[in-house]
Amino acid sequence: MNTTDFTDSTGGSTGSQDTGRAEEIRGVRVTPTHLRVLVAASGWLALAATAVPGPSPLRWIPVLLFTLFGPGCAALYPQPSGLAAGARLEAAAFAAPVSLSLGVLAATALFLVEAFSMAAFIVSLAVFTTVTAALPGLPLPAARRGAAEPAKRRSAPGGGT
């Protein structure tokens, strides 16, 4: 029997066992708590990536992604009741502009106190993101219009007894 044969010693296929394991792995549900922890950790991961020497993609990709999306996701996504499709799209569309705005404010403040450096910039955004990820998200206009709640079905007029 070679190593590429997928039958066990009884002659049965082990493919169903592998499929069951794959379904268990795919069945992991990502909760809002998982998202909050991931967003909070992303800033510290970006800070750790700055220790990579040279202009390596391992250095600039995490920093770029965190700067573009980290603080905005922390401010918008942790909604207490979850978001419907319309509000999720709105939060995704606002995440980058909010993150960039917070980045500009942090950079300006660091320049004004003459303390700007890449590490100081990332640390200030990482601290903000970590604290903000623990708080409820900012209210979104689509969420206030009712997009955060599932649509209620209406019965057809005159069709019931």
PDB file of C-alpha atoms in Angstrom:
ATOM      1  CA  MET A   1       0.000   0.000   0.000  1.00  0.00           C
ATOM      2  CA  ASN A   2       1.511   3.366  -0.935  1.00  0.00           C
ATOM      3  CA  THR A   3       1.091   6.640   0.923  1.00  0.00           C
ATOM      4  CA  THR A   4      -1.395   8.104  -1.560  1.00  0.00           C
ATOM      5  CA  ASP A   5      -3.950   5.321  -1.012  1.00  0.00           C
ATOM      6  CA  PHE A   6      -6.908   6.589   1.044  1.00  0.00           C
ATOM      7  CA  THR A   7      -8.320   3.210   2.061  1.00  0.00           C
ATOM      8  CA  ASP A   8      -7.763   1.848   5.531  1.00  0.00           C
ATOM      9  CA  SER A   9      -6.775  -1.732   6.406  1.00  0.00           C
ATOM     10  CA  THR A  10     -10.426  -2.897   6.410  1.00  0.00           C
ATOM     11  CA  GLY A  11     -10.844  -1.821   2.801  1.00  0.00           C
ATOM     12  CA  GLY A  12     -13.164   1.088   3.631  1.00  0.00           C
ATOM     13  CA  SER A  13     -12.512   4.619   2.558  1.00  0.00           C
ATOM     14  CA  THR A  14     -11.397   7.163   5.146  1.00  0.00           C
ATOM     15  CA  GLY A  15     -12.647  10.063   3.036  1.00  0.00           C
ATOM     16  CA  SER A  16     -15.778  10.502   5.167  1.00  0.00           C
ATOM     17  CA  GLN A  17     -13.661  10.960   8.288  1.00  0.00           C
ATOM     18  CA  ASP A  18     -11.616  13.646   6.542  1.00  0.00           C
ATOM     19  CA  THR A  19     -14.804  15.350   5.372  1.00  0.00           C
ATOM     20  CA  GLY A  20     -16.135  15.358   8.938  1.00  0.00           C
ATOM     21  CA  ARG A  21     -12.963  16.995  10.195  1.00  0.00           C
ATOM     22  CA  ALA A  22     -13.130  19.605   7.436  1.00  0.00           C
ATOM     23  CA  GLU A  23     -16.734  20.415   8.379  1.00  0.00           C
ATOM     24  CA  GLU A  24     -15.683  20.842  12.014  1.00  0.00           C
ATOM     25  CA  ILE A  25     -12.967  23.277  10.962  1.00  0.00           C
ATOM     26  CA  ARG A  26     -15.346  25.203   8.686  1.00  0.00           C
ATOM     27  CA  GLY A  27     -18.031  25.150  11.401  1.00  0.00           C
ATOM     28  CA  VAL A  28     -16.057  27.500  13.674  1.00  0.00           C
ATOM     29  CA  ARG A  29     -18.226  30.512  14.272  1.00  0.00           C
ATOM     30  CA  VAL A  30     -16.569  33.911  14.488  1.00  0.00           C
ATOM     31  CA  THR A  31     -18.225  35.899  17.252  1.00  0.00           C
ATOM     32  CA  PRO A  32     -18.098  39.656  17.824  1.00  0.00           C
ATOM     33  CA  THR A  33     -15.671  38.983  20.675  1.00  0.00           C
ATOM     34  CA  HIS A  34     -13.308  37.227  18.269  1.00  0.00           C
ATOM     35  CA  LEU A  35     -13.492  40.205  15.908  1.00  0.00           C
ATOM     36  CA  ARG A  36     -12.794  42.652  18.721  1.00  0.00           C
ATOM     37  CA  VAL A  37      -9.744  40.703  19.867  1.00  0.00           C
ATOM     38  CA  LEU A  38      -8.501  40.401  16.276  1.00  0.00           C
ATOM     39  CA  VAL A  39      -8.872  44.129  15.643  1.00  0.00           C
ATOM     40  CA  ALA A  40      -7.207  44.986  18.964  1.00  0.00           C
ATOM     41  CA  ALA A  41      -4.290  42.641  18.229  1.00  0.00           C
ATOM     42  CA  SER A  42      -3.827  43.946  14.687  1.00  0.00           C
ATOM     43  CA  GLY A  43      -2.204  47.159  15.893  1.00  0.00           C
ATOM     44  CA  TRP A  44       0.310  45.318  18.017  1.00  0.00           C
ATOM     45  CA  LEU A  45       1.020  42.975  15.102  1.00  0.00           C
ATOM     46  CA  ALA A  46       1.694  46.012  12.907  1.00  0.00           C
ATOM     47  CA  LEU A  47       4.030  47.390  15.575  1.00  0.00           C
ATOM     48  CA  ALA A  48       5.882  44.069  15.708  1.00  0.00           C
ATOM     49  CA  ALA A  49       6.135  44.108  11.905  1.00  0.00           C
ATOM     50  CA  THR A  50       8.095  47.358  12.049  1.00  0.00           C
ATOM     51  CA  ALA A  51      10.981  45.378  13.572  1.00  0.00           C
ATOM     52  CA  VAL A  52      11.487  43.498  10.288  1.00  0.00           C
ATOM     53  CA  PRO A  53      14.598  44.962   8.636  1.00  0.00           C
ATOM     54  CA  GLY A  54      14.495  46.700   5.282  1.00  0.00           C
ATOM     55  CA  PRO A  55      11.613  47.479   2.946  1.00  0.00           C
ATOM     56  CA  SER A  56      10.194  43.961   3.126  1.00  0.00           C
ATOM     57  CA  PRO A  57       6.512  43.259   2.326  1.00  0.00           C
ATOM     58  CA  LEU A  58       6.387  41.556   5.744  1.00  0.00           C
ATOM     59  CA  ARG A  59       6.968  45.013   7.174  1.00  0.00           C
ATOM     60  CA  TRP A  60       4.826  47.363   5.128  1.00  0.00           C
ATOM     61  CA  ILE A  61       1.749  45.203   4.366  1.00  0.00           C
ATOM     62  CA  PRO A  62       0.619  44.758   8.023  1.00  0.00           C
ATOM     63  CA  VAL A  63       1.341  48.413   8.768  1.00  0.00           C
ATOM     64  CA  LEU A  64      -0.570  49.583   5.694  1.00  0.00           C
ATOM     65  CA  LEU A  65      -3.580  47.333   6.376  1.00  0.00           C
ATOM     66  CA  PHE A  66      -3.704  48.362  10.031  1.00  0.00           C
ATOM     67  CA  THR A  67      -3.389  52.054   9.235  1.00  0.00           C
ATOM     68  CA  LEU A  68      -6.111  51.829   6.577  1.00  0.00           C
ATOM     69  CA  PHE A  69      -8.634  49.688   8.447  1.00  0.00           C
ATOM     70  CA  GLY A  70      -7.701  49.035  12.101  1.00  0.00           C
ATOM     71  CA  PRO A  71      -8.923  52.104  14.004  1.00  0.00           C
ATOM     72  CA  GLY A  72     -12.005  52.470  11.792  1.00  0.00           C
ATOM     73  CA  CYS A  73     -13.030  48.842  12.275  1.00  0.00           C
ATOM     74  CA  ALA A  74     -12.534  49.195  16.024  1.00  0.00           C
ATOM     75  CA  ALA A  75     -14.726  52.297  16.081  1.00  0.00           C
ATOM     76  CA  LEU A  76     -17.510  51.033  13.808  1.00  0.00           C
ATOM     77  CA  TYR A  77     -17.843  47.262  13.956  1.00  0.00           C
ATOM     78  CA  PRO A  78     -18.467  46.219  17.556  1.00  0.00           C
ATOM     79  CA  GLN A  79     -22.197  46.888  17.388  1.00  0.00           C
ATOM     80  CA  PRO A  80     -24.157  45.511  20.364  1.00  0.00           C
ATOM     81  CA  SER A  81     -26.896  43.836  18.313  1.00  0.00           C
ATOM     82  CA  GLY A  82     -24.921  42.944  15.189  1.00  0.00           C
ATOM     83  CA  LEU A  83     -25.410  44.460  11.768  1.00  0.00           C
ATOM     84  CA  ALA A  84     -27.624  43.596   8.829  1.00  0.00           C
ATOM     85  CA  ALA A  85     -26.226  43.531   5.300  1.00  0.00           C
ATOM     86  CA  GLY A  86     -26.851  47.230   4.594  1.00  0.00           C
ATOM     87  CA  ALA A  87     -25.266  48.389   7.820  1.00  0.00           C
ATOM     88  CA  ARG A  88     -22.283  46.022   7.356  1.00  0.00           C
ATOM     89  CA  LEU A  89     -21.652  47.548   3.931  1.00  0.00           C
ATOM     90  CA  GLU A  90     -21.888  51.012   5.423  1.00  0.00           C
ATOM     91  CA  ALA A  91     -19.425  50.119   8.201  1.00  0.00           C
ATOM     92  CA  ALA A  92     -16.979  48.659   5.664  1.00  0.00           C
ATOM     93  CA  ALA A  93     -17.250  51.799   3.524  1.00  0.00           C
ATOM     94  CA  PHE A  94     -16.644  54.073   6.528  1.00  0.00           C
ATOM     95  CA  ALA A  95     -13.795  52.023   8.069  1.00  0.00           C
ATOM     96  CA  ALA A  96     -11.033  53.333   5.783  1.00  0.00           C
ATOM     97  CA  PRO A  97     -11.958  57.049   5.918  1.00  0.00           C
ATOM     98  CA  VAL A  98     -12.369  56.924   9.699  1.00  0.00           C
ATOM     99  CA  SER A  99      -9.018  55.130  10.065  1.00  0.00           C
ATOM    100  CA  LEU A 100      -7.235  57.595   7.818  1.00  0.00           C
ATOM    101  CA  SER A 101      -8.800  60.539   9.671  1.00  0.00           C
ATOM    102  CA  LEU A 102      -7.635  59.152  13.005  1.00  0.00           C
ATOM    103  CA  GLY A 103      -4.200  58.561  11.492  1.00  0.00           C
ATOM    104  CA  VAL A 104      -3.998  62.175  10.355  1.00  0.00           C
ATOM    105  CA  LEU A 105      -5.005  63.375  13.827  1.00  0.00           C
ATOM    106  CA  ALA A 106      -2.406  61.146  15.498  1.00  0.00           C
ATOM    107  CA  ALA A 107       0.344  62.185  13.068  1.00  0.00           C
ATOM    108  CA  THR A 108      -0.512  65.872  13.467  1.00  0.00           C
ATOM    109  CA  ALA A 109      -0.449  65.622  17.249  1.00  0.00           C
ATOM    110  CA  LEU A 110       2.896  63.824  17.163  1.00  0.00           C
ATOM    111  CA  PHE A 111       4.355  66.440  14.787  1.00  0.00           C
ATOM    112  CA  LEU A 112       3.107  69.264  17.014  1.00  0.00           C
ATOM    113  CA  VAL A 113       4.892  67.834  20.042  1.00  0.00           C
ATOM    114  CA  GLU A 114       7.930  67.048  17.850  1.00  0.00           C
ATOM    115  CA  ALA A 115       7.791  63.340  18.692  1.00  0.00           C
ATOM    116  CA  PHE A 116       6.794  61.815  15.361  1.00  0.00           C
ATOM    117  CA  SER A 117       8.290  58.449  14.495  1.00  0.00           C
ATOM    118  CA  MET A 118       6.830  55.361  12.878  1.00  0.00           C
ATOM    119  CA  ALA A 119       6.848  53.511  16.197  1.00  0.00           C
ATOM    120  CA  ALA A 120       5.149  56.381  18.057  1.00  0.00           C
ATOM    121  CA  PHE A 121       2.520  56.662  15.308  1.00  0.00           C
ATOM    122  CA  ILE A 122       1.730  52.935  15.327  1.00  0.00           C
ATOM    123  CA  VAL A 123       1.724  52.782  19.142  1.00  0.00           C
ATOM    124  CA  SER A 124      -0.739  55.688  19.386  1.00  0.00           C
ATOM    125  CA  LEU A 125      -3.082  54.065  16.849  1.00  0.00           C
ATOM    126  CA  ALA A 126      -2.672  50.619  18.470  1.00  0.00           C
ATOM    127  CA  VAL A 127      -3.560  51.998  21.910  1.00  0.00           C
ATOM    128  CA  PHE A 128      -6.588  53.795  20.466  1.00  0.00           C
ATOM    129  CA  THR A 129      -7.668  50.643  18.603  1.00  0.00           C
ATOM    130  CA  THR A 130      -7.245  48.405  21.644  1.00  0.00           C
ATOM    131  CA  VAL A 131      -9.284  50.706  23.887  1.00  0.00           C
ATOM    132  CA  THR A 132     -11.932  51.340  21.241  1.00  0.00           C
ATOM    133  CA  ALA A 133     -12.354  47.637  20.421  1.00  0.00           C
ATOM    134  CA  ALA A 134     -13.511  47.085  24.011  1.00  0.00           C
ATOM    135  CA  LEU A 135     -16.278  49.689  23.647  1.00  0.00           C
ATOM    136  CA  PRO A 136     -19.520  49.467  21.648  1.00  0.00           C
ATOM    137  CA  GLY A 137     -19.289  50.752  18.086  1.00  0.00           C
ATOM    138  CA  LEU A 138     -20.397  54.171  16.929  1.00  0.00           C
ATOM    139  CA  PRO A 139     -24.013  54.340  15.747  1.00  0.00           C
ATOM    140  CA  LEU A 140     -24.345  54.150  11.979  1.00  0.00           C
ATOM    141  CA  PRO A 141     -27.049  55.937   9.966  1.00  0.00           C
ATOM    142  CA  ALA A 142     -28.169  52.679   8.291  1.00  0.00           C
ATOM    143  CA  ALA A 143     -28.452  51.037  11.702  1.00  0.00           C
ATOM    144  CA  ARG A 144     -30.684  53.869  12.908  1.00  0.00           C
ATOM    145  CA  ARG A 145     -32.905  53.531   9.844  1.00  0.00           C
ATOM    146  CA  GLY A 146     -33.607  49.912  10.752  1.00  0.00           C
ATOM    147  CA  ALA A 147     -31.075  48.123   8.540  1.00  0.00           C
ATOM    148  CA  ALA A 148     -29.579  46.567  11.659  1.00  0.00           C
ATOM    149  CA  GLU A 149     -32.750  44.568  12.271  1.00  0.00           C
ATOM    150  CA  PRO A 150     -34.055  41.804  10.042  1.00  0.00           C
ATOM    151  CA  ALA A 151     -36.822  42.847   7.685  1.00  0.00           C
ATOM    152  CA  LYS A 152     -40.301  41.936   8.908  1.00  0.00           C
ATOM    153  CA  ARG A 153     -42.501  40.031   6.501  1.00  0.00           C
ATOM    154  CA  ARG A 154     -45.870  41.532   5.773  1.00  0.00           C
ATOM    155  CA  SER A 155     -48.850  39.426   4.869  1.00  0.00           C
ATOM    156  CA  ALA A 156     -50.505  39.999   1.536  1.00  0.00           C
ATOM    157  CA  PRO A 157     -53.566  42.273   1.770  1.00  0.00           C
ATOM    158  CA  GLY A 158     -56.887  40.415   1.669  1.00  0.00           C
ATOM    159  CA  GLY A 159     -55.292  36.985   1.377  1.00  0.00           C
ATOM    160  CA  GLY A 160     -55.865  35.579   4.871  1.00  0.00           C
ATOM    161  CA  THR A 161     -58.743  34.087   6.763  1.00  0.00           C
TER     162      THR A 161
END
